């Protein structure tokens, strides 16, 4: 068996590590938001997924989670902050 030796430039390796760290942070944010939502609505993932719709009027947001409406200030802060960071504004 032949061994193949590969060398990476330190700048490439550092860029890869930064990318992995960002992905890890994103996954941790997703997990924390999901746990906060499940604590707020225990049966939210009963069917294996969750259906979320966000409507806004000015700075007031209404979030529909599995066909039930919630005001943004009713939701756990961790979940709302995570959800708000994922919103794409439609024109």
mmCIF file of N, CA and C in Angstrom:
data_model
loop_
_atom_site.group_PDB
_atom_site.id
_atom_site.type_symbol
_atom_site.label_atom_id
_atom_site.label_comp_id
_atom_site.label_asym_id
_atom_site.label_seq_id
_atom_site.Cartn_x
_atom_site.Cartn_y
_atom_site.Cartn_z
ATOM 1 N N UNK A 1 0.843 -1.171 0.000
ATOM 2 C CA UNK A 1 0.000 0.000 0.000
ATOM 3 C C UNK A 1 0.891 1.238 0.000
ATOM 4 N N UNK A 2 0.619 2.155 -0.846
ATOM 5 C CA UNK A 2 1.376 3.398 -0.924
ATOM 6 C C UNK A 2 0.739 4.455 -0.033
ATOM 7 N N UNK A 3 1.546 5.155 0.691
ATOM 8 C CA UNK A 3 1.046 6.246 1.516
ATOM 9 C C UNK A 3 1.161 7.539 0.739
ATOM 10 N N UNK A 4 0.122 8.331 0.826
ATOM 11 C CA UNK A 4 0.128 9.618 0.153
ATOM 12 C C UNK A 4 0.230 10.685 1.226
ATOM 13 N N UNK A 5 1.235 11.486 1.111
ATOM 14 C CA UNK A 5 1.443 12.547 2.091
ATOM 15 C C UNK A 5 0.923 13.857 1.495
ATOM 16 N N UNK A 6 0.050 14.489 2.222
ATOM 17 C CA UNK A 6 -0.531 15.742 1.753
ATOM 18 C C UNK A 6 -0.180 16.841 2.742
ATOM 19 N N UNK A 7 0.251 17.937 2.229
ATOM 20 C CA UNK A 7 0.534 19.077 3.081
ATOM 21 C C UNK A 7 -0.397 20.212 2.696
ATOM 22 N N UNK A 8 -0.931 20.858 3.706
ATOM 23 C CA UNK A 8 -1.795 22.018 3.494
ATOM 24 C C UNK A 8 -1.066 23.250 3.965
ATOM 25 N N UNK A 9 -1.302 24.315 3.270
ATOM 26 C CA UNK A 9 -0.764 25.590 3.738
ATOM 27 C C UNK A 9 -1.491 25.952 5.021
ATOM 28 N N UNK A 10 -0.790 26.593 5.915
ATOM 29 C CA UNK A 10 -1.394 26.932 7.199
ATOM 30 C C UNK A 10 -2.604 27.850 7.029
ATOM 31 N N UNK A 11 -2.589 28.725 6.030
ATOM 32 C CA UNK A 11 -3.733 29.618 5.823
ATOM 33 C C UNK A 11 -4.970 28.831 5.390
ATOM 34 N N UNK A 12 -4.783 27.777 4.589
ATOM 35 C CA UNK A 12 -5.896 26.931 4.166
ATOM 36 C C UNK A 12 -6.451 26.150 5.356
ATOM 37 N N UNK A 13 -5.549 25.586 6.149
ATOM 38 C CA UNK A 13 -5.975 24.829 7.324
ATOM 39 C C UNK A 13 -6.729 25.723 8.299
ATOM 40 N N UNK A 14 -6.262 26.940 8.485
ATOM 41 C CA UNK A 14 -6.933 27.886 9.379
ATOM 42 C C UNK A 14 -8.320 28.243 8.845
ATOM 43 N N UNK A 15 -8.433 28.444 7.543
ATOM 44 C CA UNK A 15 -9.727 28.751 6.927
ATOM 45 C C UNK A 15 -10.695 27.583 7.111
ATOM 46 N N UNK A 16 -10.202 26.360 6.968
ATOM 47 C CA UNK A 16 -11.038 25.176 7.178
ATOM 48 C C UNK A 16 -11.521 25.084 8.619
ATOM 49 N N UNK A 17 -10.629 25.337 9.557
ATOM 50 C CA UNK A 17 -11.001 25.301 10.971
ATOM 51 C C UNK A 17 -12.036 26.368 11.316
ATOM 52 N N UNK A 18 -11.881 27.555 10.740
ATOM 53 C CA UNK A 18 -12.860 28.622 10.975
ATOM 54 C C UNK A 18 -14.228 28.240 10.429
ATOM 55 N N UNK A 19 -14.246 27.627 9.252
ATOM 56 C CA UNK A 19 -15.499 27.180 8.638
ATOM 57 C C UNK A 19 -16.166 26.103 9.487
ATOM 58 N N UNK A 20 -15.383 25.158 9.973
ATOM 59 C CA UNK A 20 -15.922 24.111 10.842
ATOM 60 C C UNK A 20 -16.468 24.694 12.148
ATOM 61 N N UNK A 21 -15.770 25.665 12.702
ATOM 62 C CA UNK A 21 -16.228 26.322 13.934
ATOM 63 C C UNK A 21 -17.553 27.032 13.697
ATOM 64 N N UNK A 22 -17.702 27.702 12.541
ATOM 65 C CA UNK A 22 -18.953 28.397 12.221
ATOM 66 C C UNK A 22 -20.100 27.403 12.075
ATOM 67 N N UNK A 23 -19.842 26.278 11.407
ATOM 68 C CA UNK A 23 -20.873 25.244 11.251
ATOM 69 C C UNK A 23 -21.267 24.671 12.604
ATOM 70 N N UNK A 24 -20.286 24.460 13.470
ATOM 71 C CA UNK A 24 -20.550 23.949 14.808
ATOM 72 C C UNK A 24 -21.402 24.946 15.598
ATOM 73 N N UNK A 25 -21.072 26.225 15.513
ATOM 74 C CA UNK A 25 -21.843 27.260 16.202
ATOM 75 C C UNK A 25 -23.273 27.317 15.683
ATOM 76 N N UNK A 26 -23.446 27.205 14.364
ATOM 77 C CA UNK A 26 -24.785 27.225 13.771
ATOM 78 C C UNK A 26 -25.618 26.038 14.246
ATOM 79 N N UNK A 27 -24.991 24.860 14.278
ATOM 80 C CA UNK A 27 -25.706 23.674 14.752
ATOM 81 C C UNK A 27 -26.073 23.789 16.225
ATOM 82 N N UNK A 28 -25.206 24.366 17.020
ATOM 83 C CA UNK A 28 -25.488 24.567 18.432
ATOM 84 C C UNK A 28 -26.635 25.556 18.620
ATOM 85 N N UNK A 29 -26.669 26.623 17.816
ATOM 86 C CA UNK A 29 -27.784 27.571 17.842
ATOM 87 C C UNK A 29 -29.095 26.878 17.482
ATOM 88 N N UNK A 30 -29.055 26.041 16.443
ATOM 89 C CA UNK A 30 -30.250 25.292 16.040
ATOM 90 C C UNK A 30 -30.744 24.399 17.178
ATOM 91 N N UNK A 31 -29.821 23.708 17.811
ATOM 92 C CA UNK A 31 -30.173 22.814 18.912
ATOM 93 C C UNK A 31 -30.769 23.590 20.080
ATOM 94 N N UNK A 32 -30.135 24.678 20.478
ATOM 95 C CA UNK A 32 -30.641 25.478 21.599
ATOM 96 C C UNK A 32 -32.025 26.044 21.302
ATOM 97 N N UNK A 33 -32.242 26.512 20.072
ATOM 98 C CA UNK A 33 -33.546 27.044 19.684
ATOM 99 C C UNK A 33 -34.603 25.944 19.705
ATOM 100 N N UNK A 34 -34.263 24.776 19.195
ATOM 101 C CA UNK A 34 -35.206 23.653 19.192
ATOM 102 C C UNK A 34 -35.561 23.216 20.604
ATOM 103 N N UNK A 35 -34.575 23.170 21.478
ATOM 104 C CA UNK A 35 -34.828 22.784 22.871
ATOM 105 C C UNK A 35 -35.712 23.812 23.574
ATOM 106 N N UNK A 36 -35.481 25.093 23.310
ATOM 107 C CA UNK A 36 -36.300 26.140 23.911
ATOM 108 C C UNK A 36 -37.736 26.051 23.412
ATOM 109 N N UNK A 37 -37.898 25.793 22.117
ATOM 110 C CA UNK A 37 -39.240 25.669 21.553
ATOM 111 C C UNK A 37 -39.955 24.448 22.119
ATOM 112 N N UNK A 38 -39.240 23.339 22.243
ATOM 113 C CA UNK A 38 -39.856 22.125 22.785
ATOM 114 C C UNK A 38 -40.223 22.293 24.258
ATOM 115 N N UNK A 39 -39.459 23.065 24.979
ATOM 116 C CA UNK A 39 -39.793 23.342 26.382
ATOM 117 C C UNK A 39 -41.047 24.224 26.463
ATOM 118 N N UNK A 40 -41.191 25.160 25.531
ATOM 119 C CA UNK A 40 -42.338 26.062 25.479
ATOM 120 C C UNK A 40 -43.598 25.335 24.999
ATOM 121 N N UNK A 41 -43.457 24.500 23.972
ATOM 122 C CA UNK A 41 -44.561 23.713 23.414
ATOM 123 C C UNK A 41 -44.117 22.250 23.399
ATOM 124 N N UNK A 42 -44.381 21.505 24.483
ATOM 125 C CA UNK A 42 -43.842 20.145 24.609
ATOM 126 C C UNK A 42 -44.143 19.200 23.443
ATOM 127 N N UNK A 43 -45.284 19.329 22.803
ATOM 128 C CA UNK A 43 -45.645 18.394 21.729
ATOM 129 C C UNK A 43 -45.296 18.924 20.337
ATOM 130 N N UNK A 44 -44.470 19.968 20.264
ATOM 131 C CA UNK A 44 -44.211 20.631 18.982
ATOM 132 C C UNK A 44 -43.589 19.710 17.943
ATOM 133 N N UNK A 45 -42.755 18.784 18.340
ATOM 134 C CA UNK A 45 -42.088 17.885 17.390
ATOM 135 C C UNK A 45 -42.733 16.498 17.370
ATOM 136 N N UNK A 46 -43.971 16.412 17.830
ATOM 137 C CA UNK A 46 -44.668 15.133 17.928
ATOM 138 C C UNK A 46 -44.690 14.389 16.588
ATOM 139 N N UNK A 47 -44.907 15.117 15.503
ATOM 140 C CA UNK A 47 -44.969 14.504 14.175
ATOM 141 C C UNK A 47 -43.613 14.454 13.486
ATOM 142 N N UNK A 48 -42.560 14.827 14.173
ATOM 143 C CA UNK A 48 -41.219 14.764 13.614
ATOM 144 C C UNK A 48 -40.751 16.050 12.956
ATOM 145 N N UNK A 49 -41.672 16.955 12.700
ATOM 146 C CA UNK A 49 -41.289 18.232 12.109
ATOM 147 C C UNK A 49 -42.206 19.320 12.665
ATOM 148 N N UNK A 50 -41.853 20.542 12.344
ATOM 149 C CA UNK A 50 -42.646 21.668 12.831
ATOM 150 C C UNK A 50 -42.900 22.610 11.661
ATOM 151 N N UNK A 51 -44.112 23.133 11.594
ATOM 152 C CA UNK A 51 -44.485 24.060 10.528
ATOM 153 C C UNK A 51 -44.557 25.462 11.137
ATOM 154 N N UNK A 52 -43.723 26.363 10.618
ATOM 155 C CA UNK A 52 -43.637 27.716 11.170
ATOM 156 C C UNK A 52 -43.885 28.735 10.061
ATOM 157 N N UNK A 53 -44.728 29.704 10.372
ATOM 158 C CA UNK A 53 -44.998 30.803 9.433
ATOM 159 C C UNK A 53 -44.918 32.104 10.224
ATOM 160 N N UNK A 54 -44.268 33.104 9.642
ATOM 161 C CA UNK A 54 -44.102 34.398 10.322
ATOM 162 C C UNK A 54 -44.797 35.475 9.503
ATOM 163 N N UNK A 55 -45.621 36.256 10.175
ATOM 164 C CA UNK A 55 -46.267 37.408 9.544
ATOM 165 C C UNK A 55 -45.872 38.641 10.339
ATOM 166 N N UNK A 56 -45.737 39.762 9.634
ATOM 167 C CA UNK A 56 -45.368 40.986 10.349
ATOM 168 C C UNK A 56 -46.222 42.146 9.879
ATOM 169 N N UNK A 57 -46.409 43.048 10.795
ATOM 170 C CA UNK A 57 -47.072 44.316 10.514
ATOM 171 C C UNK A 57 -46.297 45.354 11.310
ATOM 172 N N UNK A 58 -45.472 46.102 10.589
ATOM 173 C CA UNK A 58 -44.572 47.031 11.276
ATOM 174 C C UNK A 58 -43.532 46.240 12.043
ATOM 175 N N UNK A 59 -43.401 46.522 13.324
ATOM 176 C CA UNK A 59 -42.464 45.782 14.181
ATOM 177 C C UNK A 59 -43.155 44.699 14.999
ATOM 178 N N UNK A 60 -44.402 44.404 14.682
ATOM 179 C CA UNK A 60 -45.158 43.381 15.408
ATOM 180 C C UNK A 60 -45.173 42.096 14.578
ATOM 181 N N UNK A 61 -44.739 41.007 15.172
ATOM 182 C CA UNK A 61 -44.658 39.724 14.472
ATOM 183 C C UNK A 61 -45.640 38.725 15.070
ATOM 184 N N UNK A 62 -46.319 38.004 14.203
ATOM 185 C CA UNK A 62 -47.173 36.897 14.607
ATOM 186 C C UNK A 62 -46.572 35.638 14.016
ATOM 187 N N UNK A 63 -46.339 34.664 14.861
ATOM 188 C CA UNK A 63 -45.710 33.424 14.437
ATOM 189 C C UNK A 63 -46.734 32.308 14.572
ATOM 190 N N UNK A 64 -46.958 31.587 13.491
ATOM 191 C CA UNK A 64 -47.860 30.443 13.515
ATOM 192 C C UNK A 64 -46.994 29.193 13.582
ATOM 193 N N UNK A 65 -47.170 28.439 14.654
ATOM 194 C CA UNK A 65 -46.415 27.204 14.853
ATOM 195 C C UNK A 65 -47.414 26.062 14.905
ATOM 196 N N UNK A 66 -47.323 25.161 13.951
ATOM 197 C CA UNK A 66 -48.263 24.034 13.842
ATOM 198 C C UNK A 66 -49.716 24.504 13.943
ATOM 199 N N UNK A 67 -50.045 25.540 13.179
ATOM 200 C CA UNK A 67 -51.402 26.083 13.046
ATOM 201 C C UNK A 67 -51.930 26.802 14.283
ATOM 202 N N UNK A 68 -51.077 27.192 15.202
ATOM 203 C CA UNK A 68 -51.491 27.981 16.361
ATOM 204 C C UNK A 68 -50.677 29.271 16.365
ATOM 205 N N UNK A 69 -51.367 30.417 16.536
ATOM 206 C CA UNK A 69 -50.711 31.728 16.491
ATOM 207 C C UNK A 69 -50.128 32.128 17.840
ATOM 208 N N UNK A 70 -48.933 32.729 17.769
ATOM 209 C CA UNK A 70 -48.247 33.272 18.941
ATOM 210 C C UNK A 70 -47.706 34.644 18.591
ATOM 211 N N UNK A 71 -47.709 35.539 19.549
ATOM 212 C CA UNK A 71 -47.052 36.823 19.390
ATOM 213 C C UNK A 71 -45.561 36.593 19.647
ATOM 214 N N UNK A 72 -44.704 37.349 18.976
ATOM 215 C CA UNK A 72 -43.262 37.126 19.111
ATOM 216 C C UNK A 72 -42.780 37.244 20.560
ATOM 217 N N UNK A 73 -43.418 38.118 21.354
ATOM 218 C CA UNK A 73 -42.958 38.270 22.742
ATOM 219 C C UNK A 73 -43.431 37.137 23.652
ATOM 220 N N UNK A 74 -44.282 36.247 23.146
ATOM 221 C CA UNK A 74 -44.693 35.060 23.906
ATOM 222 C C UNK A 74 -43.659 33.941 23.812
ATOM 223 N N UNK A 75 -42.918 33.934 22.718
ATOM 224 C CA UNK A 75 -41.965 32.852 22.462
ATOM 225 C C UNK A 75 -40.716 32.993 23.327
ATOM 226 N N UNK A 76 -40.034 31.874 23.585
ATOM 227 C CA UNK A 76 -38.758 31.963 24.299
ATOM 228 C C UNK A 76 -37.790 32.858 23.523
ATOM 229 N N UNK A 77 -37.064 33.690 24.225
ATOM 230 C CA UNK A 77 -36.144 34.642 23.598
ATOM 231 C C UNK A 77 -35.135 33.932 22.704
ATOM 232 N N UNK A 78 -34.611 32.806 23.153
ATOM 233 C CA UNK A 78 -33.610 32.060 22.373
ATOM 234 C C UNK A 78 -34.207 31.634 21.024
ATOM 235 N N UNK A 79 -35.444 31.138 21.051
ATOM 236 C CA UNK A 79 -36.072 30.678 19.806
ATOM 237 C C UNK A 79 -36.395 31.859 18.895
ATOM 238 N N UNK A 80 -36.975 32.913 19.436
ATOM 239 C CA UNK A 80 -37.339 34.059 18.615
ATOM 240 C C UNK A 80 -36.105 34.711 17.987
ATOM 241 N N UNK A 81 -35.038 34.847 18.751
ATOM 242 C CA UNK A 81 -33.800 35.438 18.232
ATOM 243 C C UNK A 81 -33.254 34.584 17.078
ATOM 244 N N UNK A 82 -33.284 33.262 17.257
ATOM 245 C CA UNK A 82 -32.814 32.335 16.226
ATOM 246 C C UNK A 82 -33.701 32.427 14.981
ATOM 247 N N UNK A 83 -35.014 32.412 15.184
ATOM 248 C CA UNK A 83 -35.949 32.476 14.070
ATOM 249 C C UNK A 83 -35.809 33.794 13.312
ATOM 250 N N UNK A 84 -35.696 34.888 14.041
ATOM 251 C CA UNK A 84 -35.585 36.201 13.428
ATOM 252 C C UNK A 84 -34.306 36.300 12.579
ATOM 253 N N UNK A 85 -33.231 35.639 13.015
ATOM 254 C CA UNK A 85 -31.984 35.672 12.258
ATOM 255 C C UNK A 85 -32.096 34.921 10.925
ATOM 256 N N UNK A 86 -33.097 34.042 10.810
ATOM 257 C CA UNK A 86 -33.280 33.239 9.608
ATOM 258 C C UNK A 86 -34.287 33.864 8.629
ATOM 259 N N UNK A 87 -34.966 34.928 9.050
ATOM 260 C CA UNK A 87 -36.009 35.519 8.216
ATOM 261 C C UNK A 87 -35.438 36.189 6.970
ATOM 262 N N UNK A 88 -36.151 36.026 5.887
ATOM 263 C CA UNK A 88 -35.825 36.693 4.633
ATOM 264 C C UNK A 88 -37.015 37.603 4.337
ATOM 265 N N UNK A 89 -36.741 38.882 4.137
ATOM 266 C CA UNK A 89 -37.803 39.857 3.917
ATOM 267 C C UNK A 89 -38.256 39.800 2.466
ATOM 268 N N UNK A 90 -39.561 39.579 2.294
ATOM 269 C CA UNK A 90 -40.129 39.560 0.945
ATOM 270 C C UNK A 90 -40.663 40.941 0.622
ATOM 271 N N UNK A 91 -40.511 41.344 -0.615
ATOM 272 C CA UNK A 91 -41.070 42.641 -1.066
ATOM 273 C C UNK A 91 -42.308 42.413 -1.879
#
